[in-house]
mmCIF file of C-alpha atoms and ligand atoms in Angstrom:
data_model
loop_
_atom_site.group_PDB
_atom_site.id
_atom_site.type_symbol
_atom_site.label_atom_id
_atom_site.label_comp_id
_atom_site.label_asym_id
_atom_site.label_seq_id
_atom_site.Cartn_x
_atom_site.Cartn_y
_atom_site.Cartn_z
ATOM 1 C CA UNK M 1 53.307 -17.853 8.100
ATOM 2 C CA UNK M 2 50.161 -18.603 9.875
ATOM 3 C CA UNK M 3 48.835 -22.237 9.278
ATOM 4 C CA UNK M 4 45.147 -20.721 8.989
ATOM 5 C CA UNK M 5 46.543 -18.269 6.079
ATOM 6 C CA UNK M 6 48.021 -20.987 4.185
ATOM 7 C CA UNK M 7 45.071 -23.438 4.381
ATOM 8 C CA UNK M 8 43.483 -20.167 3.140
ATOM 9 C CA UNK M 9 45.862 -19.932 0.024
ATOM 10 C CA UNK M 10 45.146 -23.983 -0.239
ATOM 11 C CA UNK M 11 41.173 -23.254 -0.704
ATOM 12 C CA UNK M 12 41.689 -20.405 -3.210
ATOM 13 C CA UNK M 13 43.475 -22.267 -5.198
ATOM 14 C CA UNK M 14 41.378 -25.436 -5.212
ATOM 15 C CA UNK M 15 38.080 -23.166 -5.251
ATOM 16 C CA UNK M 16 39.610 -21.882 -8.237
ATOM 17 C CA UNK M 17 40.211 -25.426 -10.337
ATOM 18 C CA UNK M 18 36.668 -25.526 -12.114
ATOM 19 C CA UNK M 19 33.009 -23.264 -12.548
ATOM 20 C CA UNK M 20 30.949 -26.441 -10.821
ATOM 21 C CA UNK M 21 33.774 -26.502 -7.827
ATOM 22 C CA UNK M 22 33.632 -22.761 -7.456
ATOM 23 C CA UNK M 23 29.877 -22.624 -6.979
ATOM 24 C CA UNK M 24 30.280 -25.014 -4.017
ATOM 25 C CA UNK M 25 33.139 -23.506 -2.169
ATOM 26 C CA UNK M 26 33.084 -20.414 -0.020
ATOM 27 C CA UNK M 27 32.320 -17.098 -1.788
ATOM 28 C CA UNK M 28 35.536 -15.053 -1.847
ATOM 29 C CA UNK M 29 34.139 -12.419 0.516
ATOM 30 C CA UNK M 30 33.652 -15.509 2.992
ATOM 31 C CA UNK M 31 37.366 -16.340 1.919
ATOM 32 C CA UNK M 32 38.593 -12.906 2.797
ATOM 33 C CA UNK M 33 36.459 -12.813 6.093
ATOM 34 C CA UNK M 34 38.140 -15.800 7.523
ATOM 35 C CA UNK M 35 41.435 -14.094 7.443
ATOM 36 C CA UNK M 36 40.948 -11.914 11.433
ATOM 37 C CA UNK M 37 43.115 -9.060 9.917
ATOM 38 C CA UNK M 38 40.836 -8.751 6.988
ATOM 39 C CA UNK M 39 37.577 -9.021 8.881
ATOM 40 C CA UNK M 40 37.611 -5.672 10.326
ATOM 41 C CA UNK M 41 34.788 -4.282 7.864
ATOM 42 C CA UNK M 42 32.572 -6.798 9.125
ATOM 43 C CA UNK M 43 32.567 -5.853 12.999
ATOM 44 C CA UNK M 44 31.884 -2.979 12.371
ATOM 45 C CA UNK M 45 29.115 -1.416 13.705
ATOM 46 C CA UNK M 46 26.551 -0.901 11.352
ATOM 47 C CA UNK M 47 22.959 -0.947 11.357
ATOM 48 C CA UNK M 48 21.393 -4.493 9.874
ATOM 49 C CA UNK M 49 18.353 -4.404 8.203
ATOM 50 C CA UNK M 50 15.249 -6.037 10.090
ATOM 51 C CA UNK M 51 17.502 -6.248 13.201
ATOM 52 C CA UNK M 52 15.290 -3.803 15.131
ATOM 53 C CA UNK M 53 12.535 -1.753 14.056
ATOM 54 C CA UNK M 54 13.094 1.842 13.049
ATOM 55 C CA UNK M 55 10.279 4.187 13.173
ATOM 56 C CA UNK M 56 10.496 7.759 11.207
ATOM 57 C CA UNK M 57 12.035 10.741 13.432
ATOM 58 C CA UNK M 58 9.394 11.947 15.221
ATOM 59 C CA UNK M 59 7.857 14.856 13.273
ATOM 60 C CA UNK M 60 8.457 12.732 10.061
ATOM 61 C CA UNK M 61 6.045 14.175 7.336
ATOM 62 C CA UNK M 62 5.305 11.765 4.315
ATOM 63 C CA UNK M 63 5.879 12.893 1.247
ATOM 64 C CA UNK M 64 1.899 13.415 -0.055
ATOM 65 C CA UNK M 65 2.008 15.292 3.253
ATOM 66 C CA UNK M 66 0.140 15.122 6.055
ATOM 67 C CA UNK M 67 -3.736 16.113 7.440
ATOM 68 C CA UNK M 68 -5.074 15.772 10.956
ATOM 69 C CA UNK M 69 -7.334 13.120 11.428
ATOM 70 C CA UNK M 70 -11.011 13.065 10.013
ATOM 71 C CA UNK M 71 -13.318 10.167 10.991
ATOM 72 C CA UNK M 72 -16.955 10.300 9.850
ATOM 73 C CA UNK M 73 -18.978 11.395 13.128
ATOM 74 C CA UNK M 74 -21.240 13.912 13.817
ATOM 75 C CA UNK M 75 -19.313 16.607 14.928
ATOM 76 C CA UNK M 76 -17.085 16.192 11.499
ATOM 77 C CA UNK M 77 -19.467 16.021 9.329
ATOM 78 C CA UNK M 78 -19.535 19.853 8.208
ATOM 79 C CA UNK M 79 -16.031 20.174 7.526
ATOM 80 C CA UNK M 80 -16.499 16.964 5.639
ATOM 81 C CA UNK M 81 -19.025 17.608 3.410
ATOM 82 C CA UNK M 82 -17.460 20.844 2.406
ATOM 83 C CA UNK M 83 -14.036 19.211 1.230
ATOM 84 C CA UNK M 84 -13.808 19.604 -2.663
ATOM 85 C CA UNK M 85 -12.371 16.869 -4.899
ATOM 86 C CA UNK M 86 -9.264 18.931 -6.312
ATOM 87 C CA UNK M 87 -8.614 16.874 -9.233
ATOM 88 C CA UNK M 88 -10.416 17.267 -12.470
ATOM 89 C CA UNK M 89 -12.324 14.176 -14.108
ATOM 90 C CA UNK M 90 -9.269 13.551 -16.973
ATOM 91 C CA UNK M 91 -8.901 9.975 -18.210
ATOM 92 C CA UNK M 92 -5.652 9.498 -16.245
ATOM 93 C CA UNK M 93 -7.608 10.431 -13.212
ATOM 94 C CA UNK M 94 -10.090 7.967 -14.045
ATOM 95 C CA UNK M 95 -7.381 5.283 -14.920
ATOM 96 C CA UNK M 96 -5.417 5.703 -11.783
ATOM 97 C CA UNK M 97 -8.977 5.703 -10.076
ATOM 98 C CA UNK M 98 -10.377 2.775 -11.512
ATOM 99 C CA UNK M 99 -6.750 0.870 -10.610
ATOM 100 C CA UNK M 100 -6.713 1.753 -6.868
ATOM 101 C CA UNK M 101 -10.640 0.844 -6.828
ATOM 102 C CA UNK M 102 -9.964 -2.808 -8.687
ATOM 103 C CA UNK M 103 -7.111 -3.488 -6.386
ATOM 104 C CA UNK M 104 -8.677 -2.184 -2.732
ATOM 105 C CA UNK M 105 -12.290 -1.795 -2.987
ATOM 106 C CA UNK M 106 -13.252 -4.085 -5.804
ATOM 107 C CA UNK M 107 -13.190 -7.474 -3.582
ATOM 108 C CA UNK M 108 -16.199 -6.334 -1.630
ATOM 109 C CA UNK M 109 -18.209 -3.694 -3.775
ATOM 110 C CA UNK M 110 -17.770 -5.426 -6.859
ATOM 111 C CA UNK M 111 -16.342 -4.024 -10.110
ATOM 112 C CA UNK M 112 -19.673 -1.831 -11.287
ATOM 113 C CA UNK M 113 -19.721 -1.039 -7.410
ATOM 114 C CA UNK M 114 -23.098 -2.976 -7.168
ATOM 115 C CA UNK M 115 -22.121 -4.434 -3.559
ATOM 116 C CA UNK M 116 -21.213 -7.961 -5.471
ATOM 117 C CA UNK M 117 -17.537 -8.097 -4.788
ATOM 118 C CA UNK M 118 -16.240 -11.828 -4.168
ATOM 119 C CA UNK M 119 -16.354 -12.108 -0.353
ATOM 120 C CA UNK M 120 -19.666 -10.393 0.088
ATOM 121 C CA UNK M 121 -21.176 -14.076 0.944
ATOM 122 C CA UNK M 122 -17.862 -14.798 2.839
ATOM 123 C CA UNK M 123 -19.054 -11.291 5.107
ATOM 124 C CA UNK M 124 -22.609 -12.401 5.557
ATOM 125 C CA UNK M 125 -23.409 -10.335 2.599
ATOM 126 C CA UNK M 126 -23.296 -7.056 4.617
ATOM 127 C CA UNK M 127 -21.207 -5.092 1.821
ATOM 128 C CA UNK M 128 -23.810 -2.109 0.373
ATOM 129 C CA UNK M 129 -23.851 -1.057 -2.842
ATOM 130 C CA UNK M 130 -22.554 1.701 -3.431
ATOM 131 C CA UNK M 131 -23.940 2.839 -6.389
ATOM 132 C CA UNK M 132 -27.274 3.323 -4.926
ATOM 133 C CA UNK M 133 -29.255 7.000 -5.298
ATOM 134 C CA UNK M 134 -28.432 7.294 -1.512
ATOM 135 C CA UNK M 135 -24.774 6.762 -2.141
ATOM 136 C CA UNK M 136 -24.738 8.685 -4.899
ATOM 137 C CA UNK M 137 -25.921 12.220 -2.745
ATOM 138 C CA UNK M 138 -22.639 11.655 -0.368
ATOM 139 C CA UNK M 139 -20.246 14.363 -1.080
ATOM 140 C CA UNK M 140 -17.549 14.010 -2.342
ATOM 141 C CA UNK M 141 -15.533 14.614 0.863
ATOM 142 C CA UNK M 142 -17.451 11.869 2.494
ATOM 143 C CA UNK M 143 -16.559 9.423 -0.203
ATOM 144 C CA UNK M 144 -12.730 10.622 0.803
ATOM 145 C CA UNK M 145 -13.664 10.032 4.371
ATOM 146 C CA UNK M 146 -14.881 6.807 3.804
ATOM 147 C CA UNK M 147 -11.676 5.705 1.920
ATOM 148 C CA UNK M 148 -9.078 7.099 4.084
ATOM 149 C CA UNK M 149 -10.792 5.942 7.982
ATOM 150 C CA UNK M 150 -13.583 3.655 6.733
ATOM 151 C CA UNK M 151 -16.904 3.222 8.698
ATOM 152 C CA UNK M 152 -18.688 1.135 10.816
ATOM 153 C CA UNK M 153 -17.575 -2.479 8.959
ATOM 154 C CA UNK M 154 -15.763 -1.054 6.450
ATOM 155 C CA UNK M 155 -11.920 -1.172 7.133
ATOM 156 C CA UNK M 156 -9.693 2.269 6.958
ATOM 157 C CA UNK M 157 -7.774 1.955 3.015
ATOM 158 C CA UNK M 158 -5.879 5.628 4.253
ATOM 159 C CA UNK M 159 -2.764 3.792 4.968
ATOM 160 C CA UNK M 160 -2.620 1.888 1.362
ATOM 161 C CA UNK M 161 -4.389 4.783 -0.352
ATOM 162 C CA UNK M 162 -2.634 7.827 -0.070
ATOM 163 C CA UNK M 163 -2.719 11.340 -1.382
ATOM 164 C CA UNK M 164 -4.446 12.367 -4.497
ATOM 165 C CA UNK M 165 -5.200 8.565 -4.962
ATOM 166 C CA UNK M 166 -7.869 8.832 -2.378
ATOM 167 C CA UNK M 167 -9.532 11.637 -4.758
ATOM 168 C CA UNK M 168 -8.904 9.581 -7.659
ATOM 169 C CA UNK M 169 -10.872 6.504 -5.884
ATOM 170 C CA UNK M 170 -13.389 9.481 -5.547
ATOM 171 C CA UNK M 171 -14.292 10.483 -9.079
ATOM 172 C CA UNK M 172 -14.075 6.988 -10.371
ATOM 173 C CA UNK M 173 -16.486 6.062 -7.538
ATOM 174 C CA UNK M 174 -18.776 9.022 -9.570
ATOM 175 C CA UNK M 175 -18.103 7.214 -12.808
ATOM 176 C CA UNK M 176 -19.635 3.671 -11.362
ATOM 177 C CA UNK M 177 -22.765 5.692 -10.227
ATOM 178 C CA UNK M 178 -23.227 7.886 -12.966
ATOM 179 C CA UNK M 179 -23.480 4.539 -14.980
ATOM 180 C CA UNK M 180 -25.235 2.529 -12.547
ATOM 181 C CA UNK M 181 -28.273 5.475 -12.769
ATOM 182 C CA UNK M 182 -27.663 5.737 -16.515
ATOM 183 C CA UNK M 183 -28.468 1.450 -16.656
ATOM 184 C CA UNK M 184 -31.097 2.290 -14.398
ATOM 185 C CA UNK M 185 -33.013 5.412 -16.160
ATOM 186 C CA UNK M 186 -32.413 2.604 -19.299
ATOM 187 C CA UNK M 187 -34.444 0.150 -17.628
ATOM 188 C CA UNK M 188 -37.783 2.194 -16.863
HETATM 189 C C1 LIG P 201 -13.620 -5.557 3.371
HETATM 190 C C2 LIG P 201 -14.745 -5.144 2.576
HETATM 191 C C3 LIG P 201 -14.743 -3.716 2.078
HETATM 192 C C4 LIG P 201 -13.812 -3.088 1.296
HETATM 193 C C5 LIG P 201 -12.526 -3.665 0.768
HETATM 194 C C6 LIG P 201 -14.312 -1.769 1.034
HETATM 195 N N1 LIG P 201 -15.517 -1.588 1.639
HETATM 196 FE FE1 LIG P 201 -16.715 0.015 1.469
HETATM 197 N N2 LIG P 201 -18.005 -0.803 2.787
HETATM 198 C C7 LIG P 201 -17.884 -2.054 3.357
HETATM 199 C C8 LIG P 201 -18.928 -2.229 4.349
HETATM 200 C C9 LIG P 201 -19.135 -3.472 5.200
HETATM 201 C C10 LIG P 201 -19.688 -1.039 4.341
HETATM 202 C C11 LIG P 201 -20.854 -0.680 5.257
HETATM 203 C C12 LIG P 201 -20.229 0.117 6.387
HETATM 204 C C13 LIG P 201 -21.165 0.472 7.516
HETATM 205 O O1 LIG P 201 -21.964 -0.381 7.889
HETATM 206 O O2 LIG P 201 -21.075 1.586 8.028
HETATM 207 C C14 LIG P 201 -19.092 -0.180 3.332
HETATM 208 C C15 LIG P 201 -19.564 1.075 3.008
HETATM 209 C C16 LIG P 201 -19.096 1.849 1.970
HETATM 210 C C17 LIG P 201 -19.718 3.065 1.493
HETATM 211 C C18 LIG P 201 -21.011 3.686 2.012
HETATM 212 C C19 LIG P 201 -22.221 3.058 1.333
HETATM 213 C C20 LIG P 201 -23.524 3.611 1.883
HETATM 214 O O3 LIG P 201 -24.498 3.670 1.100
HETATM 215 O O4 LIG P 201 -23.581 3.986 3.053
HETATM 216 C C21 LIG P 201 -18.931 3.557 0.485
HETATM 217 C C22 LIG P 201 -19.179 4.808 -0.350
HETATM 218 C C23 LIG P 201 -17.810 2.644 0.346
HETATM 219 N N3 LIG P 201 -17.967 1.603 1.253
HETATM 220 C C24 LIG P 201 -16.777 2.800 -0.555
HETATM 221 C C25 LIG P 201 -15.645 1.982 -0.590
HETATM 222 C C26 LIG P 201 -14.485 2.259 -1.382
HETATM 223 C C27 LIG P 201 -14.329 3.448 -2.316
HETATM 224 C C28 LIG P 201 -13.603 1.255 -1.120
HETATM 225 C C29 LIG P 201 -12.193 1.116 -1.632
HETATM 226 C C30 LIG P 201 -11.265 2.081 -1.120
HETATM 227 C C31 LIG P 201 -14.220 0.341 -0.195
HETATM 228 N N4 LIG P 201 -15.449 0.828 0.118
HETATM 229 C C32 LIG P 201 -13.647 -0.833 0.256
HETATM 230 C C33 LIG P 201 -16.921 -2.990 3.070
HETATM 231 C C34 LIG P 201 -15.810 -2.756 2.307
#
């Protein structure tokens, strides 16, 4: 019998004397890989995660599916004014809304979208509000825009905010300035 099998046979054994002496020996698949014959599974060729990166096949289509790119310019601005927010104002669209908007856009506009966020003084206080009467006559398509490729300072959110959620950001972005203007028509 080979020497390096019957050490083997020597450290199952003691491995297997007590629960504290068994947490510091050698896992049994480390056991098993030590024996050549047994180690075939582990040369095999397989593909280990994080070893390399693997982009999609091209062609790849995610599953909220796909639209050509958009930016806010001049020459875009037709088409984007005439997008229509597809999803009714329900309380879950709302919810989801007003979740996506705490969690991405929240840090710089504020909660009440009032251009207050925490890091407004951190960014020189250039974040707008974006509840303002201006603001509020975007379309709604623009407000998409503006999510999914940003503008000017305002970072792109179309990679974390995807889909329907982008439409959801929209409505609850209508919310904010419906009750900003109420708070203000309350104040005159
Ligand atoms: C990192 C800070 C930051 C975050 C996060 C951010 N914005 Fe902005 N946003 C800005 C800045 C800066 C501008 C001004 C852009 C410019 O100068 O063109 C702006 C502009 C806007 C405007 C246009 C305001 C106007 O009157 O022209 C809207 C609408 C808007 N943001 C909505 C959002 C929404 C919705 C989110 C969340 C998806 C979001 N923003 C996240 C910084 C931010």
């Amino acid at each position: 019998m080979n020497s390096r099998f019957v050490a083997l046979l020597v450290l199952v054994a003691l491995s297997a004397c007590s629960r504290d002496s068994w947490q510091r020996s050698p896992g049994p698949d480390e056991i098993v890989g030590a024996v050549p014959w047994f180690s075939t599974m582990r040369k095999g060729i397989a593909i280990q995660p994080y070893q390399m990166p693997l982009p999609p096949p091209e062609g790849t289509v995610p599953v909220t599916g796909t639209e050509p790119p958009m930016p806010i310019s001049r020459e875009n601005l037709r088409q984007i004014d005439a997008m229509v927010n597809p999803m009714p104002r329900t309380s879950e669209s709302l919810d989801r809304g007003r979740d996506r908007y705490n969690i991405y856009c929240a840090l710089c506009h504020g909660q009440s979208g009032a251009g207050d966020g925490p890091i407004n003084a951190a960014m020189f206080n250039l974040i707008p509000s974006i509840v303002t009467d201006g603001a509020t006559r975007f379309s709604d398509g623009y407000l998409y825009t503006i999510v999914r490729h940003g503008r000017g300072n305002m970072p792109a959110y179309g990679d974390k905010i995807r889909g329907d959620d982008r439409w959801h950001v929209v409505t609850y972005v209508r919310m904010l300035q419906g009750a900003a203007g109420a708070a203000g028509a309350a104040q005159q």
